[in-house]
PDB file of C-alpha atoms in Angstrom:
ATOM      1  CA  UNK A   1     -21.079   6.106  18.422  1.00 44.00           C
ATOM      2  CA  UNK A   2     -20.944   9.044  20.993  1.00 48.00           C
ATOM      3  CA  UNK A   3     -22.633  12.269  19.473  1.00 57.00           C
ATOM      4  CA  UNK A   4     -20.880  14.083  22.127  1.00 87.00           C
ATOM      5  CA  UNK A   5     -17.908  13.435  19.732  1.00 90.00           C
ATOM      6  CA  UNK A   6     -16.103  13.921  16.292  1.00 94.00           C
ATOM      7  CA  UNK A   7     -14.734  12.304  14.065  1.00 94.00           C
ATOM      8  CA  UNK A   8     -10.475  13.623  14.114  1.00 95.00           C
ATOM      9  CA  UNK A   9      -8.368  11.445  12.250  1.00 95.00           C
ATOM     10  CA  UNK A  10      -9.678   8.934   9.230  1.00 96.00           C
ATOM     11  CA  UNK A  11      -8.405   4.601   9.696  1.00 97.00           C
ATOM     12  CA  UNK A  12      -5.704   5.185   7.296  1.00 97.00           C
ATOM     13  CA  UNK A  13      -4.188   7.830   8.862  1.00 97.00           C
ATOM     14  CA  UNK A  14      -3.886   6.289  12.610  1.00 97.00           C
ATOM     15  CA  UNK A  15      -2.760   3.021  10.874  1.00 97.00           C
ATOM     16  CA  UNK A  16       0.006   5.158   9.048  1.00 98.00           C
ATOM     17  CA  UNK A  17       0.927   7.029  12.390  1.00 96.00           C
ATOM     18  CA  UNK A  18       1.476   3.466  14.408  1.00 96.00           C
ATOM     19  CA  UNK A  19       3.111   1.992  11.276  1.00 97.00           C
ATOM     20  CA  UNK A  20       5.730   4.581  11.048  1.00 96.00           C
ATOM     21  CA  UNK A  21       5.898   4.453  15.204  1.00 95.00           C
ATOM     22  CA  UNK A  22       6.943   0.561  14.671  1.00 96.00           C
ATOM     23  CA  UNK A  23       8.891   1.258  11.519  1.00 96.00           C
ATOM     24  CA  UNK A  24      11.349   3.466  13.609  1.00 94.00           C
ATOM     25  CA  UNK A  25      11.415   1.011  16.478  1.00 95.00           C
ATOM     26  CA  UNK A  26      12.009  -1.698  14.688  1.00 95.00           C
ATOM     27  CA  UNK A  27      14.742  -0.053  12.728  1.00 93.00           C
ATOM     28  CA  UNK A  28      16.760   0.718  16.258  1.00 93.00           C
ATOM     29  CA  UNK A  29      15.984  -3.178  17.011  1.00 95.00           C
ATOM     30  CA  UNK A  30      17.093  -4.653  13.866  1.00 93.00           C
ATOM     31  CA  UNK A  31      20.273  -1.992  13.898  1.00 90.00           C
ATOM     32  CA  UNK A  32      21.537  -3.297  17.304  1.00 90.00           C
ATOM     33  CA  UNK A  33      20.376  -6.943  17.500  1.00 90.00           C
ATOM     34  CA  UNK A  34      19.888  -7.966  14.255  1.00 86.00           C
ATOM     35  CA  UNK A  35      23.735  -7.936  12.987  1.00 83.00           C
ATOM     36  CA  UNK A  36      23.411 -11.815  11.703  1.00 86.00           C
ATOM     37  CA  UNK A  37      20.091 -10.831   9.494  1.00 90.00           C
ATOM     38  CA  UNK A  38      20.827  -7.945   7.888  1.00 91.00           C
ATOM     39  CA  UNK A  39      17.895  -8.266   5.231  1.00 93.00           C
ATOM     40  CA  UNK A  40      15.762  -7.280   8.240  1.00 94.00           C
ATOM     41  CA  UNK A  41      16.813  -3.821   8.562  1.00 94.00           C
ATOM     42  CA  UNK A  42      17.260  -3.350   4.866  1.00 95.00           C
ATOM     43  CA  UNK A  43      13.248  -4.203   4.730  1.00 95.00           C
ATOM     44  CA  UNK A  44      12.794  -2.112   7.466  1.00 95.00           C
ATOM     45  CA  UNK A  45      14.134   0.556   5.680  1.00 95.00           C
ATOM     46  CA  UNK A  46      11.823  -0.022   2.675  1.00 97.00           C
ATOM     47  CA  UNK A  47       8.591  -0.424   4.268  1.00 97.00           C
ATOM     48  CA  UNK A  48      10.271   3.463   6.440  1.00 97.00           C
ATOM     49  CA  UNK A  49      10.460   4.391   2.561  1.00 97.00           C
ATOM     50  CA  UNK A  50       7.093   2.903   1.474  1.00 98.00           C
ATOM     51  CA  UNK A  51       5.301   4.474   4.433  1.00 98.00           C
ATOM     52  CA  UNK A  52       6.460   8.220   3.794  1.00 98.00           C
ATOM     53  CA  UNK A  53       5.875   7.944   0.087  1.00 98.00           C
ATOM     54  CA  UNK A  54       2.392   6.795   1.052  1.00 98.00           C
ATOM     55  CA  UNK A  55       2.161   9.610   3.651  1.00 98.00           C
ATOM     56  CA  UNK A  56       2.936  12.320   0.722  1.00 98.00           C
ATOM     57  CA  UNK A  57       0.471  11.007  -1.317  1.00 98.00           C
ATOM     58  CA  UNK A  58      -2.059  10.633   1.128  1.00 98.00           C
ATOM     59  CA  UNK A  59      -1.211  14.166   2.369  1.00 97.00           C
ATOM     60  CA  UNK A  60      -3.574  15.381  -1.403  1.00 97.00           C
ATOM     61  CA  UNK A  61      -6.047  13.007  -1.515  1.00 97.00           C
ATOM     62  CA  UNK A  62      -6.468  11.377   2.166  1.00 97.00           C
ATOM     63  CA  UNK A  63      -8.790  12.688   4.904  1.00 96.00           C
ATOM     64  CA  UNK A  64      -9.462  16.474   5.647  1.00 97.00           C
ATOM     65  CA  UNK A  65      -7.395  16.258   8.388  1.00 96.00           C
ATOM     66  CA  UNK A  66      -4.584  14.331   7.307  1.00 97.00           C
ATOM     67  CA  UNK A  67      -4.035  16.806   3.704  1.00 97.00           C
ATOM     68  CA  UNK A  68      -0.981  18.869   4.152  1.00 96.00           C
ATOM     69  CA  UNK A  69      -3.217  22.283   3.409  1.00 94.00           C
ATOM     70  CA  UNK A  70      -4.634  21.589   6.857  1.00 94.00           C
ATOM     71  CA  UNK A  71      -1.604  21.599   8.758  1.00 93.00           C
ATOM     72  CA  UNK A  72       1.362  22.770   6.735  1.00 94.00           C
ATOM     73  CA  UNK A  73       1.073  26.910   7.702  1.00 91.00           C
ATOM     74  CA  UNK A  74       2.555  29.935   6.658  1.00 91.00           C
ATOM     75  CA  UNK A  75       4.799  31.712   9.803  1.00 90.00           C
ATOM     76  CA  UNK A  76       2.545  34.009  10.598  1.00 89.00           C
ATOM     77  CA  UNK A  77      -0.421  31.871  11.543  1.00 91.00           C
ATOM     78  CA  UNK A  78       2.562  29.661  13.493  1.00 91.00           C
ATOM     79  CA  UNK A  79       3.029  32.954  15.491  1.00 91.00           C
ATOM     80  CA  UNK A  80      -1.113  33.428  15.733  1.00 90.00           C
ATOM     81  CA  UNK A  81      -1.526  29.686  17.405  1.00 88.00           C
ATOM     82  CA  UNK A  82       1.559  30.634  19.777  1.00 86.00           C
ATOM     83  CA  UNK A  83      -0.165  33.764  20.723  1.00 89.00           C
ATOM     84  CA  UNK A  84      -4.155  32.499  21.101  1.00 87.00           C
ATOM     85  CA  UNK A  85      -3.834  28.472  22.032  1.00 79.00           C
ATOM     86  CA  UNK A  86      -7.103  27.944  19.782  1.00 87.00           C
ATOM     87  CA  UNK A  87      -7.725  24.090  19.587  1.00 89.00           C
ATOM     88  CA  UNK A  88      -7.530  22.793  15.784  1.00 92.00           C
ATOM     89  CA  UNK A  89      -8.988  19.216  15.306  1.00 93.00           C
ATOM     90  CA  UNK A  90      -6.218  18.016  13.084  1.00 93.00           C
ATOM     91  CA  UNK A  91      -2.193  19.251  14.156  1.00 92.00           C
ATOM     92  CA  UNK A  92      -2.176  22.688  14.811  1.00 91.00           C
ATOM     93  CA  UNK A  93       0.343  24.776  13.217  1.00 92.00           C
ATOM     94  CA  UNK A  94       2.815  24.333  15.072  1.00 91.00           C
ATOM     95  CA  UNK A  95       2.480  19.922  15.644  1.00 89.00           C
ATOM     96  CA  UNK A  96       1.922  20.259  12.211  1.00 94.00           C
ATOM     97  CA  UNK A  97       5.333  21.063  11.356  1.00 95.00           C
ATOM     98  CA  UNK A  98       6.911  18.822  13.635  1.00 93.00           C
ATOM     99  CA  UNK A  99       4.751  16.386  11.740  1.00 94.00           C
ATOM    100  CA  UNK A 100       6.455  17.773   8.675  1.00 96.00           C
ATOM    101  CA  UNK A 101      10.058  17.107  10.258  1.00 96.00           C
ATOM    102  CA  UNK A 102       9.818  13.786  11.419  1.00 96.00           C
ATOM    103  CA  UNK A 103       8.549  12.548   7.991  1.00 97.00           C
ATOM    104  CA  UNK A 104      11.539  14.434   6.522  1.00 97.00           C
ATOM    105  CA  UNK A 105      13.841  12.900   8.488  1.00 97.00           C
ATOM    106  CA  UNK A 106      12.188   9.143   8.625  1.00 97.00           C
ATOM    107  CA  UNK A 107      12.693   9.838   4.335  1.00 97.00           C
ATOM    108  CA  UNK A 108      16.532  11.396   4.357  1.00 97.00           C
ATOM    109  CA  UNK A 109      17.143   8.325   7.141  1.00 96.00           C
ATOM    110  CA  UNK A 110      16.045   5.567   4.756  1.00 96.00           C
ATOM    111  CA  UNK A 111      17.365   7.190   1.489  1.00 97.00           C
ATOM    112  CA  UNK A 112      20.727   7.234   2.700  1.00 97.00           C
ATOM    113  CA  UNK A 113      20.568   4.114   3.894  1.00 96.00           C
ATOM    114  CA  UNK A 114      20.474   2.720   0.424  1.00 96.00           C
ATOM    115  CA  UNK A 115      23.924   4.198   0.365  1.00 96.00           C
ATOM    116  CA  UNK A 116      25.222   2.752   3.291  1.00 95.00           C
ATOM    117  CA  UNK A 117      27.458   0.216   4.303  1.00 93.00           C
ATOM    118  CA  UNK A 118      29.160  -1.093   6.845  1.00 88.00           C
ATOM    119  CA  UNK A 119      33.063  -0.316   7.014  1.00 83.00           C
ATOM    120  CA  UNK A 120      34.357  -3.379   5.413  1.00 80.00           C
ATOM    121  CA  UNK A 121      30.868  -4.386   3.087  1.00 82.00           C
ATOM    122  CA  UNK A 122      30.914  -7.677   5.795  1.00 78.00           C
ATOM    123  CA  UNK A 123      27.957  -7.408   7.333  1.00 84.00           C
ATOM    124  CA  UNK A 124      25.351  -4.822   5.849  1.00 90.00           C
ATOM    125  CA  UNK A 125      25.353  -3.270   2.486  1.00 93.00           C
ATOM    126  CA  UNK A 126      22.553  -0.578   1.050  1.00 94.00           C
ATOM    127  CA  UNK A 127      21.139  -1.897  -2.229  1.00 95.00           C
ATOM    128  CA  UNK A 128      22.489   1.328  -4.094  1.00 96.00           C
ATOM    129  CA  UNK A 129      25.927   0.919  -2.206  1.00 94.00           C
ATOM    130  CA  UNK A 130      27.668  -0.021  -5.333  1.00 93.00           C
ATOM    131  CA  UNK A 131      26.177   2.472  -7.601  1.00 94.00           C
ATOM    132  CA  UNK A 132      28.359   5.272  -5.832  1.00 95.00           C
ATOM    133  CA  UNK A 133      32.207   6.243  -4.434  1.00 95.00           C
ATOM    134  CA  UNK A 134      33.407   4.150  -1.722  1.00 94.00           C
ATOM    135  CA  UNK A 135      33.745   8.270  -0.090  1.00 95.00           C
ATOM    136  CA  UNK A 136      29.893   8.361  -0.725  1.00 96.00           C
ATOM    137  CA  UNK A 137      29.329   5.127   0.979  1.00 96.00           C
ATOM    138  CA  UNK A 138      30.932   6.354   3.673  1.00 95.00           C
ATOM    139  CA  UNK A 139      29.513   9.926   4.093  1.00 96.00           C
ATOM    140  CA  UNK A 140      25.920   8.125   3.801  1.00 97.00           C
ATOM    141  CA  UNK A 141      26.153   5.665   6.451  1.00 95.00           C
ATOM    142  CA  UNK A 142      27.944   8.693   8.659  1.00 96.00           C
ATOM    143  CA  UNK A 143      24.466  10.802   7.819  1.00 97.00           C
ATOM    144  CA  UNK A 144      22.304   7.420   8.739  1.00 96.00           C
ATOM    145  CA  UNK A 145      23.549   7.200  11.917  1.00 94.00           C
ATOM    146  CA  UNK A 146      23.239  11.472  12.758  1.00 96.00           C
ATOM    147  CA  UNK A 147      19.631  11.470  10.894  1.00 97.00           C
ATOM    148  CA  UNK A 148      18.446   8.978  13.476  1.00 94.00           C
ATOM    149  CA  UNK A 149      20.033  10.526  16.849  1.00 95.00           C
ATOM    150  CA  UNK A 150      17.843  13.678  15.481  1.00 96.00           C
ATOM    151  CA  UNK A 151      15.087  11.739  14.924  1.00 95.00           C
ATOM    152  CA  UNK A 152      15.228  10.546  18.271  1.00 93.00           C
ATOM    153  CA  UNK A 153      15.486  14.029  19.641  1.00 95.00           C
ATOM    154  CA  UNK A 154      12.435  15.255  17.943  1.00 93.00           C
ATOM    155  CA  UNK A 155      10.308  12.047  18.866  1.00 92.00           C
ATOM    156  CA  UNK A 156      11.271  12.673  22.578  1.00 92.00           C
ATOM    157  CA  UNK A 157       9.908  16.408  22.308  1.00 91.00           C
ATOM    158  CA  UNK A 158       6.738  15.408  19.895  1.00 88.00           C
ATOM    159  CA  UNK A 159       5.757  13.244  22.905  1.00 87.00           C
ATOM    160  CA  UNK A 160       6.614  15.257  25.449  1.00 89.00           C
ATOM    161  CA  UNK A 161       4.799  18.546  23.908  1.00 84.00           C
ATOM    162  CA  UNK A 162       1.556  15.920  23.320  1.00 81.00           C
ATOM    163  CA  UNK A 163       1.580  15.113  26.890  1.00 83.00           C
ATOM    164  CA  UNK A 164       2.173  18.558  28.060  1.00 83.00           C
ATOM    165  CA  UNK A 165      -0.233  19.600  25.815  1.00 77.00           C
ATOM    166  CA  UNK A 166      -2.558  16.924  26.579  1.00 76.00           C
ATOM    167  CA  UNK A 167      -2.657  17.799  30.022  1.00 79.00           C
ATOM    168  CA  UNK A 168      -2.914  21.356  30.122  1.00 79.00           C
ATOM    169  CA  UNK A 169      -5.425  21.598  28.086  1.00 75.00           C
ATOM    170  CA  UNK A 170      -7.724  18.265  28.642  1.00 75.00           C
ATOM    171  CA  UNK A 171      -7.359  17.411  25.122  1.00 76.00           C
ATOM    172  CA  UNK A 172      -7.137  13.970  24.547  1.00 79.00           C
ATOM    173  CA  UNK A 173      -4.567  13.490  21.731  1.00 81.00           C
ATOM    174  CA  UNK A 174      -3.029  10.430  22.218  1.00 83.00           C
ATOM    175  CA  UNK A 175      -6.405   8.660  22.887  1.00 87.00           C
ATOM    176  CA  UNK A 176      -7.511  10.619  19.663  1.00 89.00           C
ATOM    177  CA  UNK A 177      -4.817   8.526  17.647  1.00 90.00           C
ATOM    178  CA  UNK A 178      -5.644   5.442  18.710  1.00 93.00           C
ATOM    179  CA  UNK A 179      -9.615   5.953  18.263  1.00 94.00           C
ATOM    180  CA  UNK A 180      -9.979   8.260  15.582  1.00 94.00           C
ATOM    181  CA  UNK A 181     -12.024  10.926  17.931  1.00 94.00           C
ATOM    182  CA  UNK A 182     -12.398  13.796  19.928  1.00 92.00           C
ATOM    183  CA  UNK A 183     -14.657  15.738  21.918  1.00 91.00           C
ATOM    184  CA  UNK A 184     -17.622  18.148  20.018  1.00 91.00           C
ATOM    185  CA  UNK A 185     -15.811  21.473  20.251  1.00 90.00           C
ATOM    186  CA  UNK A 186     -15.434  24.521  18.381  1.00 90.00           C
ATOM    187  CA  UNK A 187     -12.116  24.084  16.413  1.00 92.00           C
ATOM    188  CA  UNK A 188     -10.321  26.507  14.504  1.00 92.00           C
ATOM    189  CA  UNK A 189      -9.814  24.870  11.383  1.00 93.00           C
ATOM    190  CA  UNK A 190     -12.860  21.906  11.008  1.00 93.00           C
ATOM    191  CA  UNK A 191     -16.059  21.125  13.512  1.00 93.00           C
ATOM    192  CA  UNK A 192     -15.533  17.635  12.040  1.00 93.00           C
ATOM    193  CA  UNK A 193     -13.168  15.387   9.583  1.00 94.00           C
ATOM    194  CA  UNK A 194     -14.032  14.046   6.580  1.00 96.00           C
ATOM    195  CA  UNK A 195     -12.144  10.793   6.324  1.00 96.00           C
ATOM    196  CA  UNK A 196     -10.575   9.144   3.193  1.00 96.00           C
ATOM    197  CA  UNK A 197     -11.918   6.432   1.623  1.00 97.00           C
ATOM    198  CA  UNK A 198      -9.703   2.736   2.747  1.00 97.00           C
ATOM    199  CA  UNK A 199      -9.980   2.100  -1.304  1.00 98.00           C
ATOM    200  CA  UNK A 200      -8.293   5.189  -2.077  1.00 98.00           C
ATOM    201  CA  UNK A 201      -5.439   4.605   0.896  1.00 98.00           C
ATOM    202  CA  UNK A 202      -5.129   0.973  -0.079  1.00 98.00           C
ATOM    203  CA  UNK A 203      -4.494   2.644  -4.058  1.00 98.00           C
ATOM    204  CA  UNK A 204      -1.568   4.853  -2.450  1.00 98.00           C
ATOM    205  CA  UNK A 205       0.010   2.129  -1.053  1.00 98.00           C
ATOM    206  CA  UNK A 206       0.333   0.389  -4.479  1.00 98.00           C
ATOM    207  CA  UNK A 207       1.633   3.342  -5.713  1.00 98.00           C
ATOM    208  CA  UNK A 208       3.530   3.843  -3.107  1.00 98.00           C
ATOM    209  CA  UNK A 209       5.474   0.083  -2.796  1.00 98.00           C
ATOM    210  CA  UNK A 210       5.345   0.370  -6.634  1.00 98.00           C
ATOM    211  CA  UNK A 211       7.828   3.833  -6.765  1.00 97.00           C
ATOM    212  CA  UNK A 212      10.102   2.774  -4.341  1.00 97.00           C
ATOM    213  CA  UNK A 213      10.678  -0.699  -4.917  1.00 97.00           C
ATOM    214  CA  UNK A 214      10.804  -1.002  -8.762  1.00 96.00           C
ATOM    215  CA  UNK A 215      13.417   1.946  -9.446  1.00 96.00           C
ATOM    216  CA  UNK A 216      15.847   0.198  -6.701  1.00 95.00           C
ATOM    217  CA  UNK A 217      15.468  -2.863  -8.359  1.00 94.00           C
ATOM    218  CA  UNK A 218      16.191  -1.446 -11.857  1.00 95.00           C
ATOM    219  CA  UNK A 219      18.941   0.138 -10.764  1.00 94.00           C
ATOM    220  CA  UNK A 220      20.953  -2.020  -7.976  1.00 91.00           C
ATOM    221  CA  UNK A 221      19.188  -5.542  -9.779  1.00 89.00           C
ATOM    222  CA  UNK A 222      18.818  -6.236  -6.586  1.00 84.00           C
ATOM    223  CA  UNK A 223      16.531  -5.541  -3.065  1.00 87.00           C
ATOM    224  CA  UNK A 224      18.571  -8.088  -0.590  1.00 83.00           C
TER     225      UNK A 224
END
């Protein structure tokens, strides 16, 4: 272990970060190439679903870093990181609310796509498709294809700003989410994370896969 270094971001968390970074892929993949197997992007859709529920839960009881009262900031300390540039261990204020939109949109993308369908019901149909008006169906799979052109927006800025960022300011962010660590500093909210237990994570994710699965089934009788 280097001493010259902290720890940033607990297991959990970066395994949640390049879950949901594969997730979205793979939804765009199984979208455009996968029109004979469409139970592919209906699971990729739950485990989206799965991943954010997991996320909000983890966000109260996960690592220092990864709990929403680190990162999730009133305006006016927004407008105080804008002004200074102090470096924050976890996401700053402002990352931390485009961390905030992109798991908003990943969940409004995969809830309506329980609600989708394709025009004629031939090839894809969301579980919850039949529960609604054929007008509903239609207005969700219209909002399924706009939530992930903004999605795709906002990813291409969050990576842009963490390269910018990254290279203005020597930080090493991206190599911080793929190791968990970065340099001894004095940061403005934490010197160091305290990272969440893989027992307690592993708990989530029951919950988790347990609150989105089992009312769909109820409901629809059905997953495929």
């Amino acid at each position: 272990m280097n001493e010259a270094s902290v720890v940033a971001w607990d297991g959990p968390t970066r395994v949640f970060k390049w879950a949901l970074v594969f997730v979205v892929l793979d939804g765009w993949i199984s979208n455009t190439y996968g029109g004979a197997y469409p139970a592919w992007h209906k699971l990729n859709g739950y485990t989206a679903l799965v991943l954010i529920v997991f996320r909000i839960l983890w966000g109260f009881v996960g690592g220092s870093t990864a709990r929403f009262g680190s990162f999730v900031a009133m305006p006016g300390k927004v407008l105080a990181y804008i002004a200074d540039k102090k470096k924050f261990l976890g996401h700053n204020p402002l990352g931390g609310w485009m961390v905030v939109a992109l798991l908003a949109l990943v969940f409004a993308m995969a809830i309506s796509g329980l609600f989708s369908a394709d025009e004629d019901r031939l090839i894809i149909e969301g579980p919850l498709a039949k529960t609604v008006a054929d007008a509903t169906v239609d207005t969700a799979a219209l909002w399924h294809r706009r939530i992930f052109t903004a999605i795709e927006v906002f990813v291409a800025v969050h990576v842009a700003a963490n390269v910018i960022y990254a290279l203005t300011s020597r930080e090493p962010l991206i190599q911080a989410m793929i190791t968990g660590r970065k340099p001894a500093d004095t940061y403005a909210d934490m010197p160091s994370a305290e990272p969440g237990p893989w027992g307690r994570a592993f708990a989530c994710l029951l919950v988790a896969v347990f609150v989105v699965l089992a009312p769909i089934y109820v409901i629809a009788g059905r997953l495929l």
